[in-house]
Coordinates of C-alpha atoms and ligand atoms in Angstrom, one line a residue:
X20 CA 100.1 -70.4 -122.7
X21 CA 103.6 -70.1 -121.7
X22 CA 104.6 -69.5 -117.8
X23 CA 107.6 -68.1 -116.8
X24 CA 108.8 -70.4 -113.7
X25 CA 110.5 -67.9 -112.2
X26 CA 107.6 -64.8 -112.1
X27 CA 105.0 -67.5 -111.3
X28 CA 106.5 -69.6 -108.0
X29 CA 108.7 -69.4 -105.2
X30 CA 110.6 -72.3 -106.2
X31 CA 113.8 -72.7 -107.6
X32 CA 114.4 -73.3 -111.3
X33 CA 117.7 -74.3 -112.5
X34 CA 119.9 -75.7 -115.6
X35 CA 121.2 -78.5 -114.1
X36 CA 124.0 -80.7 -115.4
X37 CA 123.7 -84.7 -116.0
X38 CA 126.2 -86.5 -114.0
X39 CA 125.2 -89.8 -114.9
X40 CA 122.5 -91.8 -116.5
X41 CA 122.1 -95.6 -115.8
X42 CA 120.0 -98.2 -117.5
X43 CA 118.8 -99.8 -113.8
X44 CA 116.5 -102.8 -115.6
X45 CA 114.7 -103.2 -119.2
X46 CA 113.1 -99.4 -120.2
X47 CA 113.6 -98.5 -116.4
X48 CA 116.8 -95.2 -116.2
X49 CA 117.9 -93.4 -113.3
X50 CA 119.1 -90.3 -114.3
X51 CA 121.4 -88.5 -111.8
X52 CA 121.5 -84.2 -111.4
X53 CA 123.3 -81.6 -110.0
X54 CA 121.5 -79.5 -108.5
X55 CA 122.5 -78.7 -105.2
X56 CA 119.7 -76.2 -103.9
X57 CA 116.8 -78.6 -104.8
X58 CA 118.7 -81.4 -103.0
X59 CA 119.1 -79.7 -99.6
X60 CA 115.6 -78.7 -100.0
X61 CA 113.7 -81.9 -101.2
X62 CA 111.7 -84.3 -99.0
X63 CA 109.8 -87.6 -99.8
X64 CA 107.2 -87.4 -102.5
X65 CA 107.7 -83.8 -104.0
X66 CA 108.3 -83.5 -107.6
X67 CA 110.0 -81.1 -110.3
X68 CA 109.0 -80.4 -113.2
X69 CA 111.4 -81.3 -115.9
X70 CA 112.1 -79.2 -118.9
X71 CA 114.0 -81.0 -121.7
X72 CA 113.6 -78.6 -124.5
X73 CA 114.4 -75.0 -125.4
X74 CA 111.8 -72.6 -123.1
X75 CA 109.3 -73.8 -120.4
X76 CA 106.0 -74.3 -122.9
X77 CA 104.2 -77.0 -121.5
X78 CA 105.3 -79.5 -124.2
X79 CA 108.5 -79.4 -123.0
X80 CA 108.1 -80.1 -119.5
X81 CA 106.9 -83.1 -117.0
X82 CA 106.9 -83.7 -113.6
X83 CA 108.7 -86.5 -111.8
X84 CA 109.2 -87.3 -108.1
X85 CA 112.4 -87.0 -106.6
X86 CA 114.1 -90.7 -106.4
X87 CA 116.9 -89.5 -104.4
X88 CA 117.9 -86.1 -103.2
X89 CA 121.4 -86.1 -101.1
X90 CA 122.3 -82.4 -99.5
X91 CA 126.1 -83.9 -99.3
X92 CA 126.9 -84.7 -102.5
X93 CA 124.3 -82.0 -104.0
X94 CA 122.6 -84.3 -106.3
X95 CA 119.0 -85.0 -107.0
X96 CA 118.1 -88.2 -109.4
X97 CA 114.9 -89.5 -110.9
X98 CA 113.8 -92.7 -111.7
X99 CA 112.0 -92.9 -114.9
X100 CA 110.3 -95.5 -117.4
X101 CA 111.4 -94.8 -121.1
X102 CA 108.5 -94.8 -122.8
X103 CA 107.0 -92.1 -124.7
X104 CA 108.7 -89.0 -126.4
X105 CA 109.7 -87.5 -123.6
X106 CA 111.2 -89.9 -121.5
X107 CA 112.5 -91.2 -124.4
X108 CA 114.8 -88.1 -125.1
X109 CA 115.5 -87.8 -121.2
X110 CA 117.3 -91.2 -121.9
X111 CA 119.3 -89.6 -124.5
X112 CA 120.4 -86.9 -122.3
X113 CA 124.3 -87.8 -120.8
X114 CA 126.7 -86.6 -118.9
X115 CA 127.8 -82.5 -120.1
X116 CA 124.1 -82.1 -121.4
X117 CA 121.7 -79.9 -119.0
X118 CA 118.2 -80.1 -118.1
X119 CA 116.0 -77.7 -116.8
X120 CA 114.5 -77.8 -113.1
X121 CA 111.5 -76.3 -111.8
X122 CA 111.4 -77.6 -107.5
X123 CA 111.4 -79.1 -105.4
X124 CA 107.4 -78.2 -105.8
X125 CA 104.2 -79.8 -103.7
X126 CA 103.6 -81.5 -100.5
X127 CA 105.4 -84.5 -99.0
X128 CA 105.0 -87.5 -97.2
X129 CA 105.6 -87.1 -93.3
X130 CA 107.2 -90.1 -91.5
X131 CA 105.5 -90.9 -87.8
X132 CA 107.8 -91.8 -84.6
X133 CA 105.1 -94.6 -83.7
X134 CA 105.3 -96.4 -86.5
X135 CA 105.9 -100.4 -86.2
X136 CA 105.4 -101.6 -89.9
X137 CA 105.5 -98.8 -92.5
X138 CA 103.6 -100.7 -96.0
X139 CA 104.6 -99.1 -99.1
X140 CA 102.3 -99.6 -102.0
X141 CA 103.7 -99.0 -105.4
X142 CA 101.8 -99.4 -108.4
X143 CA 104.3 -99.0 -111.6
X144 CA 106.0 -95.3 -111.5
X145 CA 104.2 -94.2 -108.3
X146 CA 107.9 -96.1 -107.2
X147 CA 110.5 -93.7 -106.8
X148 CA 109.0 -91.6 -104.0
X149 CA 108.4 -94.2 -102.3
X150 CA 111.8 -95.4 -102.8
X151 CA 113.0 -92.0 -101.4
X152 CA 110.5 -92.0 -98.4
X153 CA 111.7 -96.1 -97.8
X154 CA 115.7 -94.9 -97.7
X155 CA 114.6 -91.9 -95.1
X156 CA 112.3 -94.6 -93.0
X157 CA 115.4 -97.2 -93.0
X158 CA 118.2 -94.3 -92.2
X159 CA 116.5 -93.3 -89.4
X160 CA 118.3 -93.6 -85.8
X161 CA 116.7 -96.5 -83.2
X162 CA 113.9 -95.9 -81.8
X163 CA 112.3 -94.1 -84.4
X164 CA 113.2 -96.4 -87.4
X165 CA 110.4 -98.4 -88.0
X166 CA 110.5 -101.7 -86.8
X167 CA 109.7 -103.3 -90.5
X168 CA 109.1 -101.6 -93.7
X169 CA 107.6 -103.9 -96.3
X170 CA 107.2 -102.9 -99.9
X171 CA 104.6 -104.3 -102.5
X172 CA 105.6 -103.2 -106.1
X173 CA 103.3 -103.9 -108.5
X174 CA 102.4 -103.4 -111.9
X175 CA 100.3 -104.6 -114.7
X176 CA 103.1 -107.0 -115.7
X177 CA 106.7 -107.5 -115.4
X178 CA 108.2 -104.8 -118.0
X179 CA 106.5 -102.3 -116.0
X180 CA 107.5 -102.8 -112.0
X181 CA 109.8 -99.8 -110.8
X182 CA 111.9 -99.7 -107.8
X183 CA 112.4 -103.3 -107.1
X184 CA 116.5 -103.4 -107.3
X185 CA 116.3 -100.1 -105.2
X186 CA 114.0 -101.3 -102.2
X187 CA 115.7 -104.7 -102.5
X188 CA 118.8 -103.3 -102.1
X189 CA 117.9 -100.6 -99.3
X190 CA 116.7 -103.9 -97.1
X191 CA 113.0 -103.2 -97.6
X192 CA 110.8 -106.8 -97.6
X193 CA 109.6 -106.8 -101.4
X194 CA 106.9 -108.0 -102.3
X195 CA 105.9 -108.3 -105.9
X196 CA 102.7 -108.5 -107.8
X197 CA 101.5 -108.0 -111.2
X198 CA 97.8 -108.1 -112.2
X199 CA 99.0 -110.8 -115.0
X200 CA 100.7 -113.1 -112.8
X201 CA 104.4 -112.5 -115.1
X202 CA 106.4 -111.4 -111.9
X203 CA 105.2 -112.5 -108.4
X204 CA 102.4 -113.7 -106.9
X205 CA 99.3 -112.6 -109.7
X206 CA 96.7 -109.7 -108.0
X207 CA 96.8 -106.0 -107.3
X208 CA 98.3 -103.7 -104.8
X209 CA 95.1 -102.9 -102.3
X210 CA 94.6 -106.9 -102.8
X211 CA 97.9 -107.8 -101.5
X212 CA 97.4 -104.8 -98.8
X213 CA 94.5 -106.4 -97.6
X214 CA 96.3 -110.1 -97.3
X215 CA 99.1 -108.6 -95.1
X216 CA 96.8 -106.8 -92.9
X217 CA 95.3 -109.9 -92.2
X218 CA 98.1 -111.7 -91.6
X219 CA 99.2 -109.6 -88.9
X220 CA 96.1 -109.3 -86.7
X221 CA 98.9 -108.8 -83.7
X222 CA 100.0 -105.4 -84.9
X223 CA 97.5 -102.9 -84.1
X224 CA 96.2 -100.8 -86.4
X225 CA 97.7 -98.0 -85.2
X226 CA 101.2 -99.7 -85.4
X227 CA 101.1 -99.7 -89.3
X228 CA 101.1 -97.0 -91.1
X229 CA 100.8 -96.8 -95.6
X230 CA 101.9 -95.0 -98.0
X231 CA 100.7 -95.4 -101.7
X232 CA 101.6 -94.1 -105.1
X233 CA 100.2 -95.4 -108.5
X234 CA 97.1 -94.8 -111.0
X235 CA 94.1 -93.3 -109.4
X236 CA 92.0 -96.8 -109.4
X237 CA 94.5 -98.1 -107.5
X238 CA 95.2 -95.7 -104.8
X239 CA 91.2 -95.4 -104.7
X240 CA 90.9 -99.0 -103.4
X241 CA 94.0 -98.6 -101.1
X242 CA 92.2 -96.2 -99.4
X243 CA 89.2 -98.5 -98.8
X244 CA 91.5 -101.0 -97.6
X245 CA 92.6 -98.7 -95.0
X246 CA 89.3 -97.3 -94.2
X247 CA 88.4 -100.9 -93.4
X248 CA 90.9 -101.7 -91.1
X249 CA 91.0 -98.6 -89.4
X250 CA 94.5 -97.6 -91.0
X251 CA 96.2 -94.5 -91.3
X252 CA 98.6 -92.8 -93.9
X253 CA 99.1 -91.2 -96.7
X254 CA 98.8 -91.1 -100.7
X255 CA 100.6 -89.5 -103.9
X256 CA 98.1 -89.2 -106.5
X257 CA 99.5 -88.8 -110.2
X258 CA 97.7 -86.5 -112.4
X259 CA 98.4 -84.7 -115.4
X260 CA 100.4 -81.6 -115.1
X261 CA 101.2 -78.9 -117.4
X262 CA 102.5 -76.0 -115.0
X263 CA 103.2 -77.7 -112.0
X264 CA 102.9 -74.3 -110.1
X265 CA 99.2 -73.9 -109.3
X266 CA 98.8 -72.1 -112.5
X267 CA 96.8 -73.8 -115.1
X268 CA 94.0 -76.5 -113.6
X269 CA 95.1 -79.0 -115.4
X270 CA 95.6 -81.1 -112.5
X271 CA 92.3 -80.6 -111.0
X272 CA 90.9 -83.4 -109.3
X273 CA 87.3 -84.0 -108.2
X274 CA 87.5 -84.4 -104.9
X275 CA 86.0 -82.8 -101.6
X276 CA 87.4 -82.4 -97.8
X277 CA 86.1 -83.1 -94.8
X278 CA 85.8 -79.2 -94.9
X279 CA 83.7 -79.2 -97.6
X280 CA 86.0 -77.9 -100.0
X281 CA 86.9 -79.1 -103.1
X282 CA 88.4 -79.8 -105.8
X283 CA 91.9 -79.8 -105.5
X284 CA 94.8 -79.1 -107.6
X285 CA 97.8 -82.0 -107.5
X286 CA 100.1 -80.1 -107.9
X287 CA 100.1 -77.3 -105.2
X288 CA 97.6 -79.4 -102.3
X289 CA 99.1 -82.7 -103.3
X290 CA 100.6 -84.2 -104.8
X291 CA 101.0 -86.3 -101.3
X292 CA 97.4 -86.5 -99.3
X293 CA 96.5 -87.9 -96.2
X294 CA 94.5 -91.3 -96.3
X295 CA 90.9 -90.2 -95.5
X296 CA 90.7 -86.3 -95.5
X297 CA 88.8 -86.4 -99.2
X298 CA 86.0 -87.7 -100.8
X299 CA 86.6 -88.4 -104.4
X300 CA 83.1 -87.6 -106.2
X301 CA 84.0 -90.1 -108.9
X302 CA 86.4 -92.4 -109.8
X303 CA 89.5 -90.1 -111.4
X304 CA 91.6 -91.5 -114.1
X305 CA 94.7 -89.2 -115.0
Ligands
FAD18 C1 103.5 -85.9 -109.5 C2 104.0 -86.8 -110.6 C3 105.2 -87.5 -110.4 C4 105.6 -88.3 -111.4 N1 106.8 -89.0 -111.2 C5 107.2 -89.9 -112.1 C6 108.4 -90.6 -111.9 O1 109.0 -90.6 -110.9 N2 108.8 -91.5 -112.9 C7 108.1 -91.6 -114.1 O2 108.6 -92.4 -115.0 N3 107.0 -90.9 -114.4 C8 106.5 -90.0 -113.4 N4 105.4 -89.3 -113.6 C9 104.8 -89.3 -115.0 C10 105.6 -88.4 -115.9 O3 105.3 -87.1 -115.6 C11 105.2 -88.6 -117.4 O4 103.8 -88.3 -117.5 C12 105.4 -90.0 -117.9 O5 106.7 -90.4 -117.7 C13 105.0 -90.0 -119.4 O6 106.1 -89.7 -120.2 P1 106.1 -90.2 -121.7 O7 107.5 -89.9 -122.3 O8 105.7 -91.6 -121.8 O9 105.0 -89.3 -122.3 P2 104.9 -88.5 -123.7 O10 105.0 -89.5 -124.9 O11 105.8 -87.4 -123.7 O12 103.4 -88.0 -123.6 C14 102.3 -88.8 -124.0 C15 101.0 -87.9 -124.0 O13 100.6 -87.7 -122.7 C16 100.6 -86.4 -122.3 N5 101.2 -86.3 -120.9 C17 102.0 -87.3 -120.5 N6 102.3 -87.1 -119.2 C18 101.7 -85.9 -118.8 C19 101.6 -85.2 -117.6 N7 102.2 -85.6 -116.5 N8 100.9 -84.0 -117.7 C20 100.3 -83.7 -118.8 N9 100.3 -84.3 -119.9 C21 101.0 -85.5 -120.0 C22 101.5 -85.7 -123.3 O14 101.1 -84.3 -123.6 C23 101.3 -86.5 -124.6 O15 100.1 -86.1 -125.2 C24 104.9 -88.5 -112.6 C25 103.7 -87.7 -112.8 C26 103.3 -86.9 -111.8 C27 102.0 -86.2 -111.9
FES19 S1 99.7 -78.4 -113.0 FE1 98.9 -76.4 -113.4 S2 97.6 -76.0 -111.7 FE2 98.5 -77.9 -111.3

């Protein structure tokens, strides 16, 4: 099946030209975009849907959270891993070549006045909407800019933690951990969580506020971490996506409200969720 972007969603799809691509660490690219209408319009943790070939068929297109999106200078950028066959010919693309973009498209994270200590929780490329949510939390004007924002980045090793440079060099407090101990301190994400919550027993829970993004497993026992300690915030699941416009159920995940409703699709309800609205039935894996 082949959607037309345009018939099917309000959103805006554009050629947009490469202005620069940058080899930021290892197999980890930013690649920067103009595209002007999608970066006046973009907020933390919504995606496009990137379309690298000739047509919008769903083998030519993926989506990928907006890393940065600046109204002044009319440029969006994503940060990417270059792995498989598609990310491997995004890194090919360079400046004069153009890309197709379908966005900005799904929900996004929300940033509270009250906040003490935002945690961000990145698990491998759930990283570069938080990086975008960390740059918004740390621009903000006094008193609203939280009073810490402390990142853990981890991964299942070294060659694949995003986002460090960038929340290192945006002033966040990085902390790193890999589940095989080859970059910082050896554990997971909800693991680490769970060690900082304890060591600040004088912050009340409702000072601290999370926001994860990462594999399903890992967002599922971030949530019970929360649960636990009675805090708040918010998730990005990843999932697969084919339309990215509410149009195929490809991204449906098994979960069910507080309502009673369920399942969702990632793409349209999500891909940003609050931390204990749903139920997941079982244990998703995209
Ligand atoms: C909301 C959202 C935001 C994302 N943001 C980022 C980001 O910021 N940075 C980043 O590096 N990655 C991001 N991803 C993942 C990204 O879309 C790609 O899936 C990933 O980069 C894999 O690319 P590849 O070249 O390794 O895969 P390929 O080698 O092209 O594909 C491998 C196989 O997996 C299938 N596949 C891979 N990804 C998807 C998908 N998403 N939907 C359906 N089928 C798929 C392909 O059909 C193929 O069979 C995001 C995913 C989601 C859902
Ligand atoms: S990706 Fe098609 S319905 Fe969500």
């Amino acid at each position: 099946m082949i959607i037309e972007p345009e018939k099917t969603s309000p959103c805006i799809s554009h050629a947009a030209n490469v202005v620069e691509q940058r080899n930021v660490r290892r197999n980890e690219f930013e690649i920067v975009l103009e595209a002007p209408e999608i970066a006046n319009a973009a907020l933390p943790g919504q995606f496009v849907m990137v379309v690298t070939g000739e047509g919008y068929g769903f083998e030519h297109r993926r989506p990928f959270s907006l890393f940065r999106a600046d109204p002044e200078t009319g440029r969006v950028s994503i940060l990417y891993l270059a792995r498989g066959i598609f990310t491997q010919d995004l890194a090919q693309k360079l400046p004069g070549d153009s890309v197709q973009l379908l966005g900005p498209l799904g929900t996004h994270f929300d940033t509270r006045a009250d906040e003490r200590i935002a945690i961000i929780a990145s698990g491998g490329i759930g990283a570069p909407p938080l990086c975008f949510l960390a740059r918004r939390l740390l621009e903000m004007p006094q008193p609203l800019r939280p009073e810490r924002v402390i990142a853990i980045c981890g991964a299942r090793s070294s060659d694949y933690l995003v986002g460090v440079t960038e929340l290192c060099s945006l002033g966040a407090e990085v902390d790193i951990v890999t589940d095989d101990g080859s970059e910082g301190a050896q554990g997971t994400v909800p693991e680490h969580l769970e060690r900082l919550l304890k060591r600040y027993p004088e912050v009340t829970a409702a000072g601290v506020r999370v926001y994860g993004c990462g594999p399903m497993p890992m967002l599922l026992a971030l949530t019970n971490v929360c649960e636990r300690y009675g805090v708040t915030g918010q998730i990005s699941i990843e999932a697969p996506m084919h339309c990215g416009v509410g149009q195929c159920d490809s991204c449906l995940i098994p979960v069910v409200g507080r309502d009673g409703k369920g399942p969702i699709r990632a793409c349209v309800d999500g891909p940003v969720l609050p931390i204990g609205t749903y139920c997941w039935e079982t244990p998703a894996t995209p």
